[in-house]
Amino acid sequence: MTPKDRANRAAASMWSDDNASAWIGMRLVSVDEGHAELALTIEPHHCNGHGIGHGGITFALADSAFAFACNSRNQSTVAQHNMISFLAPVHKGDQLIAIATEVSLTGRSGIYDVRVTNQDGLTVAEMRGFSRAIKGQLFEDPVEEARS
């Protein structure tokens, strides 16, 4: 199995049980080893009392992209720590895309950068995610189990 095939199978397994991302309205665009892209259209129910996109929604999109990137090797992995900077407001109708890229993977710990942009290419948020691998896999991979 190629790394891209493994990432796609891991993403399909995660997506099938990811009720939160689907409920918010996210769409999985692409995955590869250490990389993921998710998209979201900002709807009225994503907006806060100021009439702009709620920061928690932008964070959720970035966090989900981070999750798909750090689980792309079929090793169950969770967030250990995340930090986000909101750089520009998000508005109803904006088409957001979050691109997560692996910066470092050493042992069970990883670091991922996530950039969230709108339809004009404007960066609206930057997130850094720190991951920790835990026991288990997203799908049975006989090749990986034989190596253990």
XYZ file of C-alpha atoms in Angstrom:
148
model
C 0.000 0.000 0.000
C 1.389 3.420 -0.919
C 1.482 6.234 1.655
C -1.264 8.035 -0.333
C -3.436 4.872 -0.327
C -2.898 4.488 3.439
C -3.816 8.152 4.007
C -6.988 7.771 1.932
C -8.055 4.616 3.786
C -7.338 6.230 7.161
C -9.324 9.319 6.145
C -12.266 7.235 4.916
C -12.305 5.354 8.207
C -12.158 8.558 10.254
C -14.715 10.395 8.107
C -17.252 7.579 8.465
C -17.359 8.212 12.236
C -16.678 11.972 12.294
C -20.158 13.236 13.059
C -18.906 16.600 14.347
C -17.086 17.679 11.171
C -19.982 16.545 8.968
C -22.549 18.242 11.243
C -20.646 21.542 11.023
C -20.656 21.201 7.220
C -17.009 20.422 6.495
C -15.929 18.662 3.324
C -12.840 16.499 3.040
C -10.952 17.756 -0.028
C -7.751 15.693 -0.034
C -5.310 13.768 2.131
C -1.805 12.440 1.801
C 0.819 11.345 4.269
C 1.175 14.196 6.776
C -1.162 16.461 4.805
C -4.897 17.189 4.659
C -7.255 19.761 3.169
C -10.796 20.409 4.404
C -13.300 23.016 3.223
C -16.298 24.774 4.745
C -18.817 27.320 3.501
C -19.707 29.799 6.254
C -23.479 29.677 6.759
C -25.648 31.968 8.934
C -25.592 29.437 11.789
C -21.755 29.672 11.854
C -21.893 33.405 12.673
C -21.632 35.018 16.106
C -23.317 38.058 17.661
C -21.048 40.394 15.694
C -22.351 38.936 12.432
C -18.998 37.352 11.561
C -17.882 33.739 11.555
C -17.497 32.338 15.057
C -13.853 31.709 15.938
C -14.774 28.282 17.264
C -15.977 27.271 13.808
C -12.722 28.393 12.180
C -10.815 26.574 14.917
C -12.895 23.419 14.400
C -12.088 23.448 10.675
C -8.359 23.850 11.363
C -8.476 21.186 14.079
C -10.200 18.694 11.783
C -7.623 19.258 9.020
C -4.913 18.717 11.643
C -6.598 15.477 12.752
C -6.754 14.043 9.237
C -3.103 14.961 8.600
C -1.757 13.451 11.815
C -3.788 10.240 11.426
C -2.727 9.737 7.790
C -0.292 6.938 8.624
C -3.050 4.773 10.166
C -1.659 5.288 13.663
C -4.347 6.514 16.059
C -3.268 10.030 16.991
C -4.882 12.750 19.090
C -4.297 16.434 19.755
C -2.011 17.184 22.654
C -2.033 20.968 22.322
C -3.213 23.496 19.725
C -2.870 27.254 19.374
C -4.540 29.465 16.820
C -4.217 33.063 15.685
C -7.193 34.701 13.989
C -5.828 37.087 11.363
C -8.925 38.337 9.514
C -12.693 38.113 10.011
C -14.724 35.411 8.310
C -18.072 36.354 6.749
C -21.270 34.546 5.816
C -20.769 32.964 2.395
C -16.987 32.699 2.688
C -15.499 29.516 1.278
C -12.810 28.455 3.745
C -10.109 25.893 3.151
C -7.822 24.561 5.864
C -4.540 23.027 4.755
C -2.627 21.039 7.370
C 1.023 20.195 6.792
C 3.312 18.079 8.918
C 6.323 20.012 10.207
C 7.901 17.332 12.396
C 7.246 13.744 13.447
C 9.546 12.258 16.072
C 8.519 9.084 17.848
C 4.950 9.530 19.081
C 4.957 13.355 18.861
C 4.151 15.489 15.828
C 3.886 19.150 14.947
C 1.518 20.410 12.223
C 0.877 23.846 10.772
C -2.611 24.645 9.496
C -3.386 27.650 7.326
C -7.030 28.651 6.850
C -7.766 30.833 3.816
C -10.905 32.223 2.213
C -12.020 32.150 -1.424
C -9.771 35.127 -2.214
C -6.667 33.408 -0.839
C -6.634 35.668 2.227
C -5.226 33.908 5.284
C -7.853 34.198 8.019
C -6.186 31.980 10.631
C -2.988 30.067 11.387
C -2.944 27.131 13.785
C -0.114 25.010 15.131
C -1.131 21.584 16.356
C 0.865 19.200 18.501
C -0.105 15.544 18.247
C 0.492 12.412 20.257
C 0.175 8.897 18.862
C -1.816 6.495 21.008
C -2.466 2.765 20.843
C -4.415 1.463 17.860
C -5.065 1.923 14.169
C -7.970 3.311 12.155
C -8.218 0.222 9.939
C -6.627 -3.218 9.938
C -3.403 -3.158 7.975
C -1.912 -6.684 7.796
C 1.473 -5.352 6.571
C 1.821 -3.023 9.554
C 0.659 -5.710 11.993
C 3.252 -8.149 10.582
C 5.987 -5.583 11.319
C 4.927 -5.300 14.983
